[in-house]
Short mmCIF file of the C-alpha atoms (twelve columns), coordinates in Angstrom:
data_MODEL
# 
_entry.id   MODEL 
# 
loop_
_atom_site.group_PDB 
_atom_site.id 
_atom_site.type_symbol 
_atom_site.label_atom_id 
_atom_site.label_alt_id 
_atom_site.label_comp_id 
_atom_site.label_asym_id 
_atom_site.label_seq_id 
_atom_site.Cartn_x 
_atom_site.Cartn_y 
_atom_site.Cartn_z 
_atom_site.pdbx_PDB_model_num 
ATOM 1   C CA . MET A 1   120.511 64.980 161.224 1 
ATOM 2   C CA . GLU A 2   119.804 68.600 161.447 1 
ATOM 3   C CA . ALA A 3   117.596 68.634 158.550 1 
ATOM 4   C CA . ASP A 4   115.386 66.014 159.687 1 
ATOM 5   C CA . HIS A 5   112.783 68.274 160.921 1 
ATOM 6   C CA . ILE A 6   112.500 70.373 157.790 1 
ATOM 7   C CA . GLY A 7   109.859 69.603 155.078 1 
ATOM 8   C CA . GLU A 8   107.438 66.563 154.831 1 
ATOM 9   C CA . HIS A 9   106.854 63.384 153.225 1 
ATOM 10  C CA . CYS A 10  104.708 63.213 150.253 1 
ATOM 11  C CA . SER A 11  101.283 61.605 151.260 1 
ATOM 12  C CA . LYS A 12  100.797 60.039 147.966 1 
ATOM 13  C CA . GLN A 13  100.808 56.236 148.301 1 
ATOM 14  C CA . LEU A 14  103.894 54.509 146.708 1 
ATOM 15  C CA . CYS A 15  105.839 57.880 146.716 1 
ATOM 16  C CA . GLY A 16  106.695 59.246 150.293 1 
ATOM 17  C CA . GLN A 17  109.363 61.483 148.884 1 
ATOM 18  C CA . ARG A 18  110.667 64.177 151.265 1 
ATOM 19  C CA . ASP A 19  110.158 67.727 149.981 1 
ATOM 20  C CA . PHE A 20  111.627 70.672 151.791 1 
ATOM 21  C CA . LEU A 21  108.994 72.751 150.359 1 
ATOM 22  C CA . PRO A 22  105.829 70.773 150.403 1 
ATOM 23  C CA . PHE A 23  102.596 71.407 149.064 1 
ATOM 24  C CA . LEU A 24  99.492  71.599 151.436 1 
ATOM 25  C CA . CYS A 25  96.191  70.239 149.795 1 
ATOM 26  C CA . ARG A 26  93.246  72.538 150.868 1 
ATOM 27  C CA . GLY A 27  91.058  69.347 150.210 1 
ATOM 28  C CA . CYS A 28  92.537  66.673 152.229 1 
ATOM 29  C CA . SER A 29  94.967  68.902 154.231 1 
ATOM 30  C CA . ARG A 30  97.944  66.595 153.631 1 
ATOM 31  C CA . TYR A 31  101.363 67.419 152.163 1 
ATOM 32  C CA . TYR A 32  102.538 66.512 148.647 1 
ATOM 33  C CA . CYS A 33  105.658 66.884 146.788 1 
ATOM 34  C CA . LEU A 34  105.787 69.044 143.396 1 
ATOM 35  C CA . ALA A 35  104.757 66.007 141.215 1 
ATOM 36  C CA . HIS A 36  101.704 65.083 143.219 1 
ATOM 37  C CA . ARG A 37  100.523 68.562 144.419 1 
ATOM 38  C CA . MET A 38  97.498  68.661 142.096 1 
ATOM 39  C CA . TYR A 39  94.068  67.303 143.095 1 
ATOM 40  C CA . GLY A 40  94.138  64.727 140.264 1 
ATOM 41  C CA . ALA A 41  97.836  63.990 140.753 1 
ATOM 42  C CA . HIS A 42  97.120  62.339 144.351 1 
ATOM 43  C CA . GLU A 43  93.539  61.422 143.675 1 
ATOM 44  C CA . CYS A 44  92.343  63.823 146.404 1 
ATOM 45  C CA . LYS A 45  88.962  62.305 147.616 1 
ATOM 46  C CA . ASP A 46  88.299  65.642 149.661 1 
ATOM 47  C CA . PHE A 47  88.800  68.247 147.406 1 
ATOM 48  C CA . SER A 48  85.012  68.980 146.671 1 
ATOM 49  C CA . THR A 49  84.766  69.314 150.526 1 
ATOM 50  C CA . ARG A 50  87.307  71.997 150.969 1 
ATOM 51  C CA . GLN A 51  85.985  75.205 152.490 1 
ATOM 52  C CA . VAL A 52  87.370  77.747 150.055 1 
ATOM 53  C CA . GLU A 53  89.341  77.993 147.109 1 
ATOM 54  C CA . ALA A 54  90.806  80.768 144.880 1 
ATOM 55  C CA . VAL A 55  89.132  82.103 141.803 1 
ATOM 56  C CA . ASP A 56  90.419  84.808 139.420 1 
ATOM 57  C CA . CYS A 57  87.537  87.424 138.795 1 
ATOM 58  C CA . PRO A 58  87.082  87.861 135.185 1 
ATOM 59  C CA . VAL A 59  86.058  91.468 135.580 1 
ATOM 60  C CA . CYS A 60  88.734  93.020 137.805 1 
ATOM 61  C CA . GLN A 61  91.215  90.233 137.276 1 
ATOM 62  C CA . GLN A 62  91.557  89.921 141.199 1 
ATOM 63  C CA . ARG A 63  92.011  86.451 142.822 1 
ATOM 64  C CA . ILE A 64  89.288  86.142 145.363 1 
ATOM 65  C CA . MET A 65  88.460  83.250 147.827 1 
ATOM 66  C CA . VAL A 66  84.997  81.703 147.322 1 
ATOM 67  C CA . SER A 67  83.205  78.642 148.728 1 
ATOM 68  C CA . ALA A 68  84.041  75.275 147.075 1 
ATOM 69  C CA . SER A 69  80.241  74.744 146.976 1 
ATOM 70  C CA . ALA A 70  78.915  75.628 143.391 1 
ATOM 71  C CA . GLU A 71  75.838  77.548 144.704 1 
ATOM 72  C CA . GLU A 72  77.581  79.289 147.414 1 
ATOM 73  C CA . GLY A 73  80.759  80.114 145.397 1 
ATOM 74  C CA . ALA A 74  78.281  81.669 142.780 1 
ATOM 75  C CA . LEU A 75  76.698  83.750 145.261 1 
ATOM 76  C CA . GLU A 76  79.981  85.054 146.584 1 
ATOM 77  C CA . MET A 77  81.118  85.963 143.289 1 
ATOM 78  C CA . ARG A 78  77.917  88.055 142.618 1 
ATOM 79  C CA . GLN A 79  78.583  89.683 145.950 1 
ATOM 80  C CA . HIS A 80  82.001  90.332 144.915 1 
ATOM 81  C CA . LEU A 81  80.821  92.016 141.596 1 
ATOM 82  C CA . ALA A 82  78.296  94.061 143.308 1 
ATOM 83  C CA . SER A 83  80.519  95.408 146.110 1 
ATOM 84  C CA . GLY A 84  82.907  97.425 144.518 1 
ATOM 85  C CA . CYS A 85  84.569  95.200 141.604 1 
ATOM 86  C CA . SER A 86  85.596  97.198 138.726 1 
ATOM 87  C CA . GLN A 87  82.728  97.823 136.214 1 
ATOM 88  C CA . ARG A 88  84.845  96.901 133.206 1 
ATOM 89  C CA . THR A 89  82.963  94.735 130.846 1 
ATOM 90  C CA . ALA A 90  83.900  91.242 130.422 1 
ATOM 91  C CA . GLU A 91  82.979  88.885 127.777 1 
ATOM 92  C CA . ARG A 92  80.347  86.216 128.836 1 
ATOM 93  C CA . SER A 93  81.893  82.731 128.592 1 
ATOM 94  C CA . CYS A 94  80.134  79.230 128.208 1 
ATOM 95  C CA . CYS A 95  81.123  76.228 130.061 1 
ATOM 96  C CA . SER A 96  83.491  73.975 128.037 1 
ATOM 97  C CA . LEU A 97  81.421  70.912 129.137 1 
ATOM 98  C CA . SER A 98  79.311  70.001 126.183 1 
ATOM 99  C CA . SER A 99  76.124  68.847 128.362 1 
ATOM 100 C CA . CYS A 100 76.273  72.117 130.277 1 
ATOM 101 C CA . SER A 101 74.431  75.346 128.842 1 
ATOM 102 C CA . VAL A 102 75.694  77.825 131.548 1 
ATOM 103 C CA . VAL A 103 76.819  81.239 130.259 1 
ATOM 104 C CA . SER A 104 78.270  83.310 132.929 1 
ATOM 105 C CA . ASP A 105 80.375  86.408 133.257 1 
ATOM 106 C CA . TRP A 106 83.198  84.301 135.082 1 
ATOM 107 C CA . SER A 107 84.660  80.896 134.600 1 
ATOM 108 C CA . VAL A 108 87.363  78.833 136.137 1 
ATOM 109 C CA . VAL A 109 90.157  77.406 134.090 1 
ATOM 110 C CA . CYS A 110 91.066  73.754 134.709 1 
ATOM 111 C CA . THR A 111 94.748  73.709 135.740 1 
ATOM 112 C CA . LEU A 112 95.099  70.217 133.874 1 
ATOM 113 C CA . CYS A 113 93.194  70.510 130.734 1 
ATOM 114 C CA . SER A 114 93.306  74.416 130.317 1 
ATOM 115 C CA . LEU A 115 89.824  74.676 129.611 1 
ATOM 116 C CA . SER A 116 87.112  77.085 131.145 1 
ATOM 117 C CA . PHE A 117 84.164  75.829 132.959 1 
ATOM 118 C CA . CYS A 118 81.334  77.070 135.208 1 
ATOM 119 C CA . LEU A 119 81.500  76.741 138.983 1 
ATOM 120 C CA . LYS A 120 79.612  73.686 139.107 1 
ATOM 121 C CA . HIS A 121 81.936  71.810 136.702 1 
ATOM 122 C CA . ARG A 122 85.309  73.292 137.542 1 
ATOM 123 C CA . HIS A 123 86.629  70.188 139.304 1 
ATOM 124 C CA . PRO A 124 88.418  67.684 137.073 1 
ATOM 125 C CA . THR A 125 86.158  64.920 137.824 1 
ATOM 126 C CA . ASP A 126 82.843  67.177 137.100 1 
ATOM 127 C CA . HIS A 127 83.913  67.740 133.712 1 
ATOM 128 C CA . ALA A 128 85.530  64.346 133.004 1 
ATOM 129 C CA . CYS A 129 88.825  65.914 132.439 1 
ATOM 130 C CA . ALA A 130 91.035  63.957 130.006 1 
ATOM 131 C CA . VAL A 131 94.235  65.067 131.514 1 
ATOM 132 C CA . TYR A 132 93.283  63.892 134.979 1 
ATOM 133 C CA . ALA A 133 92.053  60.419 133.694 1 
ATOM 134 C CA . GLN A 134 95.490  60.103 131.952 1 
ATOM 135 C CA . GLN A 135 97.121  60.930 135.307 1 
ATOM 136 C CA . LEU A 136 95.212  58.462 137.225 1 
ATOM 137 C CA . GLN A 137 96.094  55.714 134.547 1 
ATOM 138 C CA . ALA A 138 99.476  56.707 134.736 1 
ATOM 139 C CA . ASP A 139 99.565  56.314 138.459 1 
ATOM 140 C CA . LYS A 140 97.686  53.099 138.374 1 
ATOM 141 C CA . GLU A 141 100.255 51.699 135.803 1 
ATOM 142 C CA . ARG A 142 103.253 52.712 137.903 1 
ATOM 143 C CA . GLY A 143 101.437 51.302 141.099 1 
ATOM 144 C CA . ALA A 144 100.871 47.736 139.114 1 
ATOM 145 C CA . GLU A 145 104.503 47.914 137.914 1 
ATOM 146 C CA . LYS A 146 105.872 48.506 141.471 1 
ATOM 147 C CA . ASP A 147 103.534 45.813 142.725 1 
ATOM 148 C CA . ALA A 148 104.927 43.425 140.105 1 
ATOM 149 C CA . MET A 149 108.524 44.281 141.055 1 
ATOM 150 C CA . ARG A 150 107.683 43.712 144.858 1 
ATOM 151 C CA . GLU A 151 106.203 40.443 143.972 1 
ATOM 152 C CA . ARG A 152 109.310 39.333 141.959 1 
ATOM 153 C CA . ALA A 153 111.301 40.593 144.889 1 
ATOM 154 C CA . SER A 154 109.353 38.598 147.226 1 
ATOM 155 C CA . LYS A 155 109.825 35.338 145.025 1 
ATOM 156 C CA . VAL A 156 113.561 35.857 144.778 1 
ATOM 157 C CA . LYS A 157 113.639 36.105 148.504 1 
ATOM 158 C CA . GLU A 158 111.471 33.052 149.028 1 
ATOM 159 C CA . THR A 159 113.742 31.136 146.416 1 
ATOM 160 C CA . ALA A 160 116.939 32.161 148.242 1 
ATOM 161 C CA . ALA A 161 115.359 31.040 151.670 1 
ATOM 162 C CA . VAL A 162 114.548 27.493 150.389 1 
ATOM 163 C CA . LYS A 163 118.032 27.254 148.798 1 
ATOM 164 C CA . ALA A 164 119.541 28.273 152.297 1 
ATOM 165 C CA . ARG A 165 117.127 25.620 153.836 1 
ATOM 166 C CA . ASN A 166 118.128 22.977 151.404 1 
ATOM 167 C CA . SER A 167 121.836 23.801 151.877 1 
ATOM 168 C CA . GLN A 168 121.394 23.334 155.850 1 
ATOM 169 C CA . MET A 169 119.364 20.054 155.334 1 
ATOM 170 C CA . GLY A 170 122.103 18.828 152.897 1 
ATOM 171 C CA . GLN A 171 125.211 19.784 155.425 1 
ATOM 172 C CA . LYS A 172 123.262 18.091 158.297 1 
ATOM 173 C CA . LEU A 173 122.739 14.924 156.147 1 
ATOM 174 C CA . GLU A 174 126.530 15.008 155.292 1 
ATOM 175 C CA . ARG A 175 127.348 15.275 159.018 1 
ATOM 176 C CA . MET A 176 125.146 12.314 159.642 1 
ATOM 177 C CA . LYS A 177 126.787 10.044 156.917 1 
ATOM 178 C CA . THR A 178 130.134 11.099 158.406 1 
ATOM 179 C CA . LYS A 179 129.268 9.944  162.071 1 
ATOM 180 C CA . MET A 180 127.904 6.824  160.694 1 
ATOM 181 C CA . ALA A 181 131.037 5.834  158.439 1 
ATOM 182 C CA . ALA A 182 133.655 7.054  161.267 1 
ATOM 183 C CA . THR A 183 135.644 4.497  162.935 1 
ATOM 184 C CA . GLY A 184 137.781 4.955  166.107 1 
ATOM 185 C CA . GLU A 185 138.435 3.379  169.636 1 
ATOM 186 C CA . LYS A 186 135.525 1.317  170.576 1 
ATOM 187 C CA . GLY A 187 135.785 2.053  174.186 1 
ATOM 188 C CA . ILE A 188 134.708 5.720  173.621 1 
ATOM 189 C CA . PRO A 189 131.167 6.102  174.968 1 
ATOM 190 C CA . ALA A 190 128.768 7.283  172.146 1 
ATOM 191 C CA . ASP A 191 127.722 10.562 173.817 1 
ATOM 192 C CA . GLN A 192 131.574 11.295 174.122 1 
ATOM 193 C CA . ARG A 193 132.301 10.690 170.547 1 
ATOM 194 C CA . PHE A 194 133.363 13.644 168.127 1 
ATOM 195 C CA . SER A 195 133.454 12.618 164.468 1 
ATOM 196 C CA . VAL A 196 135.144 14.329 161.426 1 
ATOM 197 C CA . LYS A 197 135.614 13.836 157.818 1 
ATOM 198 C CA . VAL A 198 139.100 14.841 156.669 1 
ATOM 199 C CA . VAL A 199 139.560 15.311 152.914 1 
ATOM 200 C CA . PHE A 200 143.171 16.086 151.584 1 
ATOM 201 C CA . ASP A 201 144.458 18.989 149.620 1 
ATOM 202 C CA . SER A 202 146.665 18.198 146.602 1 
ATOM 203 C CA . SER A 203 149.473 19.878 148.414 1 
ATOM 204 C CA . VAL A 204 149.746 17.247 151.268 1 
ATOM 205 C CA . CYS A 205 151.862 14.732 149.107 1 
ATOM 206 C CA . PRO A 206 153.443 14.493 145.751 1 
ATOM 207 C CA . GLY A 207 151.805 11.434 144.797 1 
ATOM 208 C CA . PRO A 208 148.006 10.711 144.281 1 
ATOM 209 C CA . THR A 209 145.677 12.458 146.798 1 
ATOM 210 C CA . PRO A 210 144.506 10.156 149.456 1 
ATOM 211 C CA . SER A 211 140.829 9.218  149.978 1 
ATOM 212 C CA . PRO A 212 138.858 11.057 152.687 1 
ATOM 213 C CA . VAL A 213 138.975 9.636  156.047 1 
ATOM 214 C CA . CYS A 214 136.254 9.381  158.601 1 
ATOM 215 C CA . VAL A 215 137.130 9.068  162.121 1 
ATOM 216 C CA . TYR A 216 135.873 9.716  165.755 1 
ATOM 217 C CA . PHE A 217 137.806 10.885 168.957 1 
ATOM 218 C CA . ARG A 218 137.000 11.859 172.422 1 
ATOM 219 C CA . LYS A 219 135.563 15.408 172.442 1 
ATOM 220 C CA . ASP A 220 138.411 16.458 174.503 1 
ATOM 221 C CA . THR A 221 141.041 15.366 172.249 1 
ATOM 222 C CA . PRO A 222 143.392 18.146 170.936 1 
ATOM 223 C CA . PHE A 223 143.786 18.604 167.140 1 
ATOM 224 C CA . GLY A 224 147.575 17.796 167.354 1 
ATOM 225 C CA . ARG A 225 146.565 13.955 168.130 1 
ATOM 226 C CA . VAL A 226 143.886 14.282 165.351 1 
ATOM 227 C CA . LEU A 227 146.588 15.287 162.914 1 
ATOM 228 C CA . ASP A 228 148.837 12.414 164.050 1 
ATOM 229 C CA . THR A 229 146.114 9.926  163.729 1 
ATOM 230 C CA . VAL A 230 144.822 11.091 160.289 1 
ATOM 231 C CA . THR A 231 148.411 11.374 158.724 1 
ATOM 232 C CA . SER A 232 149.140 7.757  160.044 1 
ATOM 233 C CA . MET A 233 145.821 6.552  158.581 1 
ATOM 234 C CA . ALA A 234 146.324 8.262  155.131 1 
ATOM 235 C CA . ARG A 235 150.357 7.563  155.124 1 
ATOM 236 C CA . ILE A 236 151.164 11.223 154.893 1 
ATOM 237 C CA . GLU A 237 154.499 12.533 156.073 1 
ATOM 238 C CA . ASN A 238 154.096 14.870 158.996 1 
ATOM 239 C CA . ARG A 239 157.114 17.350 159.425 1 
ATOM 240 C CA . ASN A 240 155.297 19.778 161.566 1 
ATOM 241 C CA . ASN A 241 158.213 19.308 164.159 1 
ATOM 242 C CA . THR A 242 160.836 20.440 161.638 1 
ATOM 243 C CA . ALA A 243 161.511 24.182 161.754 1 
ATOM 244 C CA . ASP A 244 161.963 24.817 157.955 1 
ATOM 245 C CA . ALA A 245 159.449 22.357 156.611 1 
ATOM 246 C CA . GLN A 246 155.976 23.107 155.403 1 
ATOM 247 C CA . LYS A 247 153.245 22.640 158.021 1 
ATOM 248 C CA . LEU A 248 150.196 20.606 157.917 1 
ATOM 249 C CA . VAL A 249 147.067 22.695 158.926 1 
ATOM 250 C CA . PHE A 250 143.384 21.887 159.498 1 
ATOM 251 C CA . THR A 251 140.494 24.246 158.037 1 
ATOM 252 C CA . VAL A 252 137.018 23.827 158.256 1 
ATOM 253 C CA . GLU A 253 135.414 23.308 154.899 1 
ATOM 254 C CA . ARG A 254 132.364 25.090 155.597 1 
ATOM 255 C CA . THR A 255 133.525 28.262 157.194 1 
ATOM 256 C CA . THR A 256 137.458 28.031 155.899 1 
ATOM 257 C CA . MET A 257 138.339 28.698 159.602 1 
ATOM 258 C CA . ALA A 258 141.907 27.556 160.504 1 
ATOM 259 C CA . VAL A 259 142.157 25.227 163.526 1 
ATOM 260 C CA . PRO A 260 144.987 25.483 165.922 1 
ATOM 261 C CA . LEU A 261 146.396 22.204 166.816 1 
ATOM 262 C CA . SER A 262 146.396 23.102 170.419 1 
ATOM 263 C CA . GLN A 263 142.744 23.378 170.862 1 
ATOM 264 C CA . SER A 264 140.320 20.414 171.483 1 
ATOM 265 C CA . LEU A 265 137.727 19.296 169.017 1 
ATOM 266 C CA . HIS A 266 134.619 20.428 171.209 1 
ATOM 267 C CA . SER A 267 136.094 23.909 171.910 1 
ATOM 268 C CA . PHE A 268 134.700 25.797 168.673 1 
ATOM 269 C CA . GLY A 269 130.982 25.667 169.506 1 
ATOM 270 C CA . ASP A 270 128.937 26.286 166.361 1 
ATOM 271 C CA . ASP A 271 131.825 26.829 164.370 1 
ATOM 272 C CA . LEU A 272 132.964 23.099 164.300 1 
ATOM 273 C CA . LEU A 273 130.139 20.729 164.645 1 
ATOM 274 C CA . ASP A 274 129.938 16.941 165.211 1 
ATOM 275 C CA . GLY A 275 130.381 15.011 161.828 1 
ATOM 276 C CA . GLU A 276 131.942 18.248 160.210 1 
ATOM 277 C CA . THR A 277 134.562 17.992 157.200 1 
ATOM 278 C CA . LEU A 278 137.953 19.396 157.598 1 
ATOM 279 C CA . VAL A 279 140.516 20.077 154.734 1 
ATOM 280 C CA . LEU A 280 144.030 18.928 155.451 1 
ATOM 281 C CA . SER A 281 146.608 21.096 153.400 1 
ATOM 282 C CA . ARG A 282 150.315 21.914 153.671 1 
ATOM 283 C CA . VAL A 283 151.395 25.717 153.877 1 
# 
């Protein structure tokens, strides 16, 4: 598609949402969607090692880029204040971290908890940000829920596969039973025999439905002859040669495929296997 080259997929594990206006993380240099653009939202492991970040000067209110290092960032901020920043007096602020006693002319407001911190404790992990912790916990719960859903889906697939194997084994067993019970001309070699089990639809005759018939023929026997033999064994009237009469037809029970009477038993490949069950009905 024409838009395939636009945007990026979110790098957050278990997300992968395609965003046409992605956000580039300055820490890990990966792209994220709107929901995971914050460092805490995508559990950025490299945010403390990024080279620079934007900080609002508390004196001149200008946004300046300082080093991510606390020491280097503080030095750069002092250099900014001494090199032409407006000398408007600013209130000195204390770091919101209870264990920190730093009082400075500038601070960084955490975008998650909205509290002010010194440069050393400005990152969510440095001041034990409660909102960041909640986001991490929510991400873990969502991840656990998705893992549970995948596990349930896997079990359903495994169950379906087992049922399919059991069904295939059951069908194979039924074909073996048909071949063992089938009767026919004794002169036909075993390797030339093709066995079928014929069950009768209630439409074939007005009276009681005949019992199933198991019979074998030569592989090249046409279905027309099979029909003649089966109707004779079950004592069913065959009026297929009468123009205005309902016709007797075979269908494969496993696939519901209608079988042309002009074709031979072995000409259908996997659609009709040796020992297969056929349904005889009148249409």
